[in-house]
Every structure is written in C-alpha cells, then in structure tokens.
GROMACS .gro file of C-alpha atoms in nm:
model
  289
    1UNK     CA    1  -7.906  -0.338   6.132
    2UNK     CA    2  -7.707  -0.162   6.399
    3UNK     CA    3  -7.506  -0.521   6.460
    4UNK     CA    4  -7.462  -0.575   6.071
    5UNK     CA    5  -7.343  -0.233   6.063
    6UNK     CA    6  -7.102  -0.290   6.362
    7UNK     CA    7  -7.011  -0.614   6.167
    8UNK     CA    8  -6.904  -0.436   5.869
    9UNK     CA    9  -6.675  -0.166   6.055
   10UNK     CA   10  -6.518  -0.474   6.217
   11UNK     CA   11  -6.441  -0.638   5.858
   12UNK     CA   12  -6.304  -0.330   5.756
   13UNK     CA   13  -6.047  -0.211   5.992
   14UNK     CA   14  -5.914  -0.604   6.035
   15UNK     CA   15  -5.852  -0.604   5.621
   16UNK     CA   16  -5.674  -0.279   5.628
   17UNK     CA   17  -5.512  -0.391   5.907
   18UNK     CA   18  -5.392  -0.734   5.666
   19UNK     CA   19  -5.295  -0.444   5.374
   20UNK     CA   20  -5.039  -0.263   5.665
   21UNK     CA   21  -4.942  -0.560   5.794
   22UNK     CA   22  -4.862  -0.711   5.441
   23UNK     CA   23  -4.569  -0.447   5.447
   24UNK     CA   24  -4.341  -0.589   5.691
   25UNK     CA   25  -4.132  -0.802   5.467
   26UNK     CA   26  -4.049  -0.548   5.213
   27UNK     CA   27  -3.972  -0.290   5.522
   28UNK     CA   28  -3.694  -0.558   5.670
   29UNK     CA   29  -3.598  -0.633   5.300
   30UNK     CA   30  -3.570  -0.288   5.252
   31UNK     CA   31  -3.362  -0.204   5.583
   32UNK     CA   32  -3.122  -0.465   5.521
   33UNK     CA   33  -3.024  -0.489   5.893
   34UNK     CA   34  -2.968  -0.763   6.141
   35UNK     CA   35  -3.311  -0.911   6.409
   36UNK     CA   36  -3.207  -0.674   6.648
   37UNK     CA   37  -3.130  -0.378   6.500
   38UNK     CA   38  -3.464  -0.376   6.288
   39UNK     CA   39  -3.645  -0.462   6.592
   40UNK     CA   40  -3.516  -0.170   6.783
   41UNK     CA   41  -3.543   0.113   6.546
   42UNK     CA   42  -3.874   0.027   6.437
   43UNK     CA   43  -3.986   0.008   6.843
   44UNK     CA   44  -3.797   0.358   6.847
   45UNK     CA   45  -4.004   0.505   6.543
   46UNK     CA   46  -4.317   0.350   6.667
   47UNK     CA   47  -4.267   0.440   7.031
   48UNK     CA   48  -4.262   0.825   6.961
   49UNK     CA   49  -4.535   0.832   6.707
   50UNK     CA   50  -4.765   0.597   6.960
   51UNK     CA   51  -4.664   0.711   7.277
   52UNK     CA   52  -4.719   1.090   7.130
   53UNK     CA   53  -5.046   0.930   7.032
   54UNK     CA   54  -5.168   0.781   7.355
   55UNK     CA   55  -5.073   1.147   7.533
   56UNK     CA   56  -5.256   1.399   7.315
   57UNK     CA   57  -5.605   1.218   7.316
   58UNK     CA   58  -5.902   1.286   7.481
   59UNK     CA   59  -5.942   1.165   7.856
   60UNK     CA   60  -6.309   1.085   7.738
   61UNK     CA   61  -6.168   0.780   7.499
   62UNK     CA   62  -5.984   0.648   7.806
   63UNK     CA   63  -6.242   0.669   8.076
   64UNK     CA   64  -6.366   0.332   8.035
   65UNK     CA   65  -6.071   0.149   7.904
   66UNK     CA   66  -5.882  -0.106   8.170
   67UNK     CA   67  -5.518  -0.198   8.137
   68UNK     CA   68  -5.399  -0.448   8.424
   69UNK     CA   69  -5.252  -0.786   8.412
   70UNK     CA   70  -5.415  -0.876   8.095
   71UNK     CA   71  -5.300  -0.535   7.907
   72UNK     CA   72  -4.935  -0.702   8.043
   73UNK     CA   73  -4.994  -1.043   7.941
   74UNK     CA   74  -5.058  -0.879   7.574
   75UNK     CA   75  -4.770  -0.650   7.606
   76UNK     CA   76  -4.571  -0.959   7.656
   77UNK     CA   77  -4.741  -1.165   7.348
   78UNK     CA   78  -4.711  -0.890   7.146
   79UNK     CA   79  -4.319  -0.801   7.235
   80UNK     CA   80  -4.239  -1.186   7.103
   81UNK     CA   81  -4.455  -1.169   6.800
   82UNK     CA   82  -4.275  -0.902   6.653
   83UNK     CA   83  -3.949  -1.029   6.738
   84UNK     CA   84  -3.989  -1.358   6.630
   85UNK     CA   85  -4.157  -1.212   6.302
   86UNK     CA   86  -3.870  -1.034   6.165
   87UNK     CA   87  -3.674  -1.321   6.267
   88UNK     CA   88  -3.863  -1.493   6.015
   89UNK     CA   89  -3.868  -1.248   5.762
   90UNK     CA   90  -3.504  -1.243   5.799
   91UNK     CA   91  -3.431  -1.606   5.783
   92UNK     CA   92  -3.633  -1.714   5.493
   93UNK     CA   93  -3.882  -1.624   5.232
   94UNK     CA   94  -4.147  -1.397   5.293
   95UNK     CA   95  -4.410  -1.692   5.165
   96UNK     CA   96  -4.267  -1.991   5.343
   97UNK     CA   97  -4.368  -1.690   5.620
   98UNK     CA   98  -4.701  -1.683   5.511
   99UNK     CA   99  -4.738  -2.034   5.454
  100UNK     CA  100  -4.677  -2.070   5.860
  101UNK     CA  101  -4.881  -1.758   5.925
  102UNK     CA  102  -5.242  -1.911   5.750
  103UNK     CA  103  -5.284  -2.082   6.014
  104UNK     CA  104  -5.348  -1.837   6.227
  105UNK     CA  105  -5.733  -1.854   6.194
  106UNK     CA  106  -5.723  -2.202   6.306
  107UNK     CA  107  -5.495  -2.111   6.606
  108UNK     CA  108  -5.673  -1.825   6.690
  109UNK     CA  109  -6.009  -2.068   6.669
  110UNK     CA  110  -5.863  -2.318   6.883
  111UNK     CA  111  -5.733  -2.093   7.166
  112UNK     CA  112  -6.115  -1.922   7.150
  113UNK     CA  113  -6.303  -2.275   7.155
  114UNK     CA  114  -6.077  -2.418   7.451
  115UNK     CA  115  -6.084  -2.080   7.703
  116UNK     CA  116  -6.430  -1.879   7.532
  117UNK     CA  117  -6.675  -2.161   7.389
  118UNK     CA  118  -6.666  -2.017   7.042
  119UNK     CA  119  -6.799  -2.209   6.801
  120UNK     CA  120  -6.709  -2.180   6.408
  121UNK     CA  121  -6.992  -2.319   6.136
  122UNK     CA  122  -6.919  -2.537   5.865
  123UNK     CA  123  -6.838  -2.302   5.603
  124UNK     CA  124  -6.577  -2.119   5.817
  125UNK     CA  125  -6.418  -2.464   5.853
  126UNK     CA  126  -6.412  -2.514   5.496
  127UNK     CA  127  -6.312  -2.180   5.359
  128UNK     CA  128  -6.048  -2.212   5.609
  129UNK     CA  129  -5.914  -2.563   5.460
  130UNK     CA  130  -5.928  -2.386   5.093
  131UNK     CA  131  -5.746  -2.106   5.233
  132UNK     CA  132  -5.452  -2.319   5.370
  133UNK     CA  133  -5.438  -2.510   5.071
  134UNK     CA  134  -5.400  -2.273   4.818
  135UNK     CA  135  -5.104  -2.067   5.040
  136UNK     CA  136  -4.931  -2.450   5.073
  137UNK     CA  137  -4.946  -2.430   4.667
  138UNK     CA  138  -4.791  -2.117   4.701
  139UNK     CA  139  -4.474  -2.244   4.836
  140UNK     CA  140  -4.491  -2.617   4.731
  141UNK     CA  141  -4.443  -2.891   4.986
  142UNK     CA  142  -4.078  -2.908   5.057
  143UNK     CA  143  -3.831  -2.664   5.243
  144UNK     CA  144  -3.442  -2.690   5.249
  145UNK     CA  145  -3.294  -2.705   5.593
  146UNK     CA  146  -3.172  -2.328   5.589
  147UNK     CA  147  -3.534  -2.221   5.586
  148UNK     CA  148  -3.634  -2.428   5.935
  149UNK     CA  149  -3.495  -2.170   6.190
  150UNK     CA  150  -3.744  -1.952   5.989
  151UNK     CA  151  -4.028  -2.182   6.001
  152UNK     CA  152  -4.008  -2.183   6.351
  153UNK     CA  153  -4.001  -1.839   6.385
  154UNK     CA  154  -4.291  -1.833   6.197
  155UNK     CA  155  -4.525  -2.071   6.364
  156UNK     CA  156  -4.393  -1.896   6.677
  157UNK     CA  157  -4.493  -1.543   6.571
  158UNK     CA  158  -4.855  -1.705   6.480
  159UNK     CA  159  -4.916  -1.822   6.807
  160UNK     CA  160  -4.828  -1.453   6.968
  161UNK     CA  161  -5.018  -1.321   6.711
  162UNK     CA  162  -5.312  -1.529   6.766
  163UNK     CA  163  -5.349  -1.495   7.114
  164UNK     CA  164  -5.418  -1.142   7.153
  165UNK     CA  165  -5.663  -1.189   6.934
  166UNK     CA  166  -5.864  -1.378   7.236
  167UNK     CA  167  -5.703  -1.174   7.503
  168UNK     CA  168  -5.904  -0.874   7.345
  169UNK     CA  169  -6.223  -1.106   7.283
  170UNK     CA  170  -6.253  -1.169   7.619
  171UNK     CA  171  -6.169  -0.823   7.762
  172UNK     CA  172  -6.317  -0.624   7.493
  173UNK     CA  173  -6.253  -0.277   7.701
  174UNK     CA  174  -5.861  -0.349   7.735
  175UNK     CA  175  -5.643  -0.003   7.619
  176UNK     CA  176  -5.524  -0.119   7.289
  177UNK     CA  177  -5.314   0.175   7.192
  178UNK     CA  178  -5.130   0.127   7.613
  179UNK     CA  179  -5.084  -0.177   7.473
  180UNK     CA  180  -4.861  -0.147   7.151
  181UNK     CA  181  -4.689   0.142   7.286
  182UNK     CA  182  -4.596  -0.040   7.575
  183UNK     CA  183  -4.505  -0.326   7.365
  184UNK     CA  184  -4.255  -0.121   7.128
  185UNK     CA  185  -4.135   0.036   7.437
  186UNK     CA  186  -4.020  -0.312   7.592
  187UNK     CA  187  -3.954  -0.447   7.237
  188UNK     CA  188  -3.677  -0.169   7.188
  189UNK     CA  189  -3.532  -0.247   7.571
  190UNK     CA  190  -3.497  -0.592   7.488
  191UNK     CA  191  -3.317  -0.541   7.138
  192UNK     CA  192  -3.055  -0.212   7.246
  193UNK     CA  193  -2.814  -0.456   7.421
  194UNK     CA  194  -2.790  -0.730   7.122
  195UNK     CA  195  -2.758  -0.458   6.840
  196UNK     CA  196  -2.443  -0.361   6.682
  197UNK     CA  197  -2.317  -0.038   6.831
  198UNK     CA  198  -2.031   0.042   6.649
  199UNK     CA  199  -2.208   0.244   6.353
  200UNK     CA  200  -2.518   0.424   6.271
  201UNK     CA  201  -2.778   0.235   6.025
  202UNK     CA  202  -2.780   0.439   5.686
  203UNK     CA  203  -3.045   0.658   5.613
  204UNK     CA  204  -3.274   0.417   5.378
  205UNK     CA  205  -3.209   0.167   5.680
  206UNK     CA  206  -3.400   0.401   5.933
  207UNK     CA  207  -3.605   0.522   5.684
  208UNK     CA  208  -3.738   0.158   5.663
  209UNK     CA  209  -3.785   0.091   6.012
  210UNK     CA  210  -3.917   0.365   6.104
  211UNK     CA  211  -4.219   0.278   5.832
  212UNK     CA  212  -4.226  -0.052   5.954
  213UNK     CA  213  -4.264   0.072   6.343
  214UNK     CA  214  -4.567   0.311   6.218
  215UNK     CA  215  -4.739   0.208   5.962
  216UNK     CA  216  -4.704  -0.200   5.965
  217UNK     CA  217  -4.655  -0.238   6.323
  218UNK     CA  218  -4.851   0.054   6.514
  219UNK     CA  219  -5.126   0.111   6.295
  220UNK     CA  220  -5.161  -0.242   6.171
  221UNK     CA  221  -5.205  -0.408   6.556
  222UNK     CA  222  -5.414  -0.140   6.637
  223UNK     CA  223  -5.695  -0.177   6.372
  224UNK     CA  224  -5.688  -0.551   6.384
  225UNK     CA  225  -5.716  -0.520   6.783
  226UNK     CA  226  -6.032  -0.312   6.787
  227UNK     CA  227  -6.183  -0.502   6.491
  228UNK     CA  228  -6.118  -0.844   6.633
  229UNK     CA  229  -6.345  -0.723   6.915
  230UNK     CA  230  -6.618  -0.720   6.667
  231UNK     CA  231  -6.602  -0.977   6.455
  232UNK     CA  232  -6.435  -1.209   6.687
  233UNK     CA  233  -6.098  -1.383   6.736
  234UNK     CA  234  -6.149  -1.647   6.458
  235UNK     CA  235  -6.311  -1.490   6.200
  236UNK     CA  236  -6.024  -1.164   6.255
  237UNK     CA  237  -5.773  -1.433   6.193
  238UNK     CA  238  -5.953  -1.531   5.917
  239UNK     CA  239  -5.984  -1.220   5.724
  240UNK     CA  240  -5.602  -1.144   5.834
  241UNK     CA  241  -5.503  -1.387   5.593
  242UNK     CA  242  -5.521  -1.198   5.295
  243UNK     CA  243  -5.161  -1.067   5.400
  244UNK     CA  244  -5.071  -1.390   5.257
  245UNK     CA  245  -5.162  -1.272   4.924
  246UNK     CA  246  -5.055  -0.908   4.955
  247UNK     CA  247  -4.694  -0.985   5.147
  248UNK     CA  248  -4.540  -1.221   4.860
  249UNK     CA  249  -4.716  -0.971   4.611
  250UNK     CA  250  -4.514  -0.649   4.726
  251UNK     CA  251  -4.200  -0.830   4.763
  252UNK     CA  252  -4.266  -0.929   4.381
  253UNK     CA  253  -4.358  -0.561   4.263
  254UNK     CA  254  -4.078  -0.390   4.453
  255UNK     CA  255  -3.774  -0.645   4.466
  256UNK     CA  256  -3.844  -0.824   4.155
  257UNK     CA  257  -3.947  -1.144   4.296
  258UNK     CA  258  -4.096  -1.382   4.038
  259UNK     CA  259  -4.381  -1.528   4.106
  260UNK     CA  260  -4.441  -1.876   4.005
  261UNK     CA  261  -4.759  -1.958   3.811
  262UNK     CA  262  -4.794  -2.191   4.089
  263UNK     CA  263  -4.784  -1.899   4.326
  264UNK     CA  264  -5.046  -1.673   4.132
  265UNK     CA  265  -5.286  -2.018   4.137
  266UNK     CA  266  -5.222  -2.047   4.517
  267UNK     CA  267  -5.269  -1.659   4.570
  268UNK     CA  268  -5.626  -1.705   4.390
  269UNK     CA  269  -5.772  -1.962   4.587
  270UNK     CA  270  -5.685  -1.777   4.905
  271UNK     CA  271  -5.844  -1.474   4.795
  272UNK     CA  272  -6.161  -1.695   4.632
  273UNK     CA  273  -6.209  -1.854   4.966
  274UNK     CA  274  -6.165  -1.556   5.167
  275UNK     CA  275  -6.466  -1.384   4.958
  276UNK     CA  276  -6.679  -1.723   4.956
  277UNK     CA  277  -6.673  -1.705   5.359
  278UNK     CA  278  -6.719  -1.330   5.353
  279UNK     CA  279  -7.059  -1.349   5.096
  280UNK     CA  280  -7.238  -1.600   5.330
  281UNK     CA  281  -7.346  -1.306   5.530
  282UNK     CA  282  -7.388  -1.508   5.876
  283UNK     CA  283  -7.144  -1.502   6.156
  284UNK     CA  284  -7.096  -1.785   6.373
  285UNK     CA  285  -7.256  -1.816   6.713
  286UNK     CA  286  -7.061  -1.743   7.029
  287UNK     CA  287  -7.148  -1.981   7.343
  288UNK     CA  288  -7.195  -1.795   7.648
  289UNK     CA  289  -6.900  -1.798   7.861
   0.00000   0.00000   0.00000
C-alpha cells in the first residue's frame, strides 16, 4: 500500500506539472516579444520568486539533498530546454510543438534503457504508439518550410527535457529547487546581452513572462522533477504528454484558434491512451543497475 500510495503522489504532481506546463505557449503568445527577451524576463520573474524560495526553507528539507556535477549537468539541460522551447513556440505552431514534444516518453525511455536498465511492458509500448498517433492527426503529416527552424527547436527542447528526467532517476536525492533556480539564473545571463535594450517591454509583456517564469516554468519543472523520481523517467514522460492536449486547447480558448475536427479526434486518442495505460494499475519493472 505504502508504494501504491507513493505511486499515486508521483502521478499526481507529474499531471499538474503537464496542466502548468501546458501554459507556456499562450504566455509567449501573450508577451509578444522576441527568444531573448521572453527568455530573460521570465528567468528574472522566476529567479526572485525561486531563489526567495530556496532561502526561506527549512535547513531540515536540505540536509540530505546533494547538488554537485550532476545538479550542473541539469542546470545546463535545463538552461537549453527552455531556450530552445520558446524558440519553438515562437517559430511555429504551438501543436506542430507538441507533435515534436510526444515523443518525449520514448526519448526519455531510451536514454533510461541505455544508461539505467529500465525496462517498459507491452502496454506502455502500445499506449505510447496510440499516443503519438493521435497528436500526428493533430497536425496532419506535412509542414511548410517556415515551420522547420521550429521543428528543430522542438525535438531539441525534448531531448533537454527528457534527460533530466533520468538525471533525477538516477540521483533521486539531487536539490531540485538549486536546480531551476540556478537554471533561470544562467538562463537570464545568457539572454541579457542578445535582448533589445533600447525600450522597456509593456506591461502585459512582463506581466506574461513573469507568469510564464513562475507558474509554467518554476513550478511546472519542479513537480515533474520530484514526481519523475517516483514513477520513473518513462512513465513521467508519459503522463507529461497530456500537455499535448491542454497546450493547443488554451491557445484555442484564449486566442481563438480553431480547432480542426481533425484536431479534437487527435486530442481524444491521446487522452484515451493516456487513461488506458494509467487503468492497468502495474508499473513496469526496473533492472537493477
């Protein structure tokens, strides 16, 4: 019981952590700013919230939490995920983005297999093909030649998204809140010198990032860091995936984008297979590493 229970809390912070994350593309829609800019306002905003965060908690939560050259290696990951994620935000749709970004379970898989000996069963395998097909009917099979700098963007951003999935897997007691603070910290050093400095962002701009730096960002790494602890990196990428449904969703109920009946048929077979995997009840095995 006590692992089922643990099981469950896992579940639940990494699908709030797909409803916060789901946010992201009506945040950069919203702020209407260039890569840089968005990426260093929202590492501003999230940077004072986290960093505030990380200094007013208990010593107790820290004492047996490690940091190191792994906490750096996912500092790094993470710095390049979000850049390369409003990059693709910003240079085409938001569902050709989450097209790109349903594969992360299988990435995420695939890194765990080759350095952890995971092992996924049959009916993650196959939920996971359903998945990818019905977010492929969600943007049909062609792309103009505008959207590939965005395509690439986005299979970049699911790589650095995956693999701190498996960083955290494997050292389950790294600082995850060091981590993303850190990470918005460097993300904001690396965007100040390519923004434009000749005028102030207007207040809906900032207003925008600065919701994107706490609640999508900050909040939304945080929860599916600890949960994919749990549950493990594949399965957390699994579950993650519902931000394919929600992401095109918001963008259609606050900027008016239609959704194709094609879309709604594509959105239903993620969600279907998402809650087939989720009522078989078993997790898959982990071979000892």
């Amino acid at each position: 019981m006590i692992v089922s229970h643990s099981r469950r809390i896992g579940m639940a912070l990494v699908l709030a952590s797909a409803v916060l994350w789901s946010t992201a593309g009506p945040f950069v829609r919203m702020a209407g700013l260039d890569v840089w800019s968005i990426l260093g306002w929202r590492s501003l905003f999230s940077v004072v919230v986290l960093g505030g965060w990380m200094l007013l908690r208990p010593g107790a939560e820290t004492r047996n939490l490690r940091f190191g050259l792994p906490g750096a290696i996912l500092v790094a990951l993470t710095v390049v995920a979000n850049a390369t994620y409003i990059m693709a935000l910003s240079w085409t749709s938001v569902a050709n983005v989450m097209t790109v970004y349903a594969t992360l379970p299988f990435v995420a898989t695939a890194i765990a297999f080759l350095w952890l000996g995971d092992r996924v069963t049959m009916r993650f395998i196959i939920a996971g093909l359903m998945a990818f097909g019905g977010v492929c009917a969600m943007v049909g099979a062609s792309f103009s030649p505008a959207d590939l700098r965005g395509i690439a963007a986005a299979a970049a951003m699911t790589l650095f998204f995956a693999a701190p999935l498996v960083v955290m897997r494997r050292y389950p007691n790294l600082d995850t809140l060091k981590m993303v603070t850190w990470a918005a910290l460097c993300g904001m050093v690396v965007a100040v010198p390519l923004m434009p400095h000749d005028t102030l962002p207007s207040g809906q701009a900032l207003l925008a990032c600065a919701l994107y730096g706490v609640v999508a960002t900050g909040l939304g790494y945080i929860l599916v860091l600890i949960g994919g602890r749990i549950v493990g990196a594949g399965d957390a990428g699994f579950l993650s995936m519902l931000d394919v449904v929600l992401g095109p969703l918001w963008m259609w109920v606050f900027f008016d984008e239609t959704v194709s009946a094609t879309t709604l048929a594509g959105g239903a077979t993620v969600l279907g297979a998402v809650l087939w995997y989720l009522s078989g009840g078993r997790r898959r095995t982990v071979a000892p590493v």
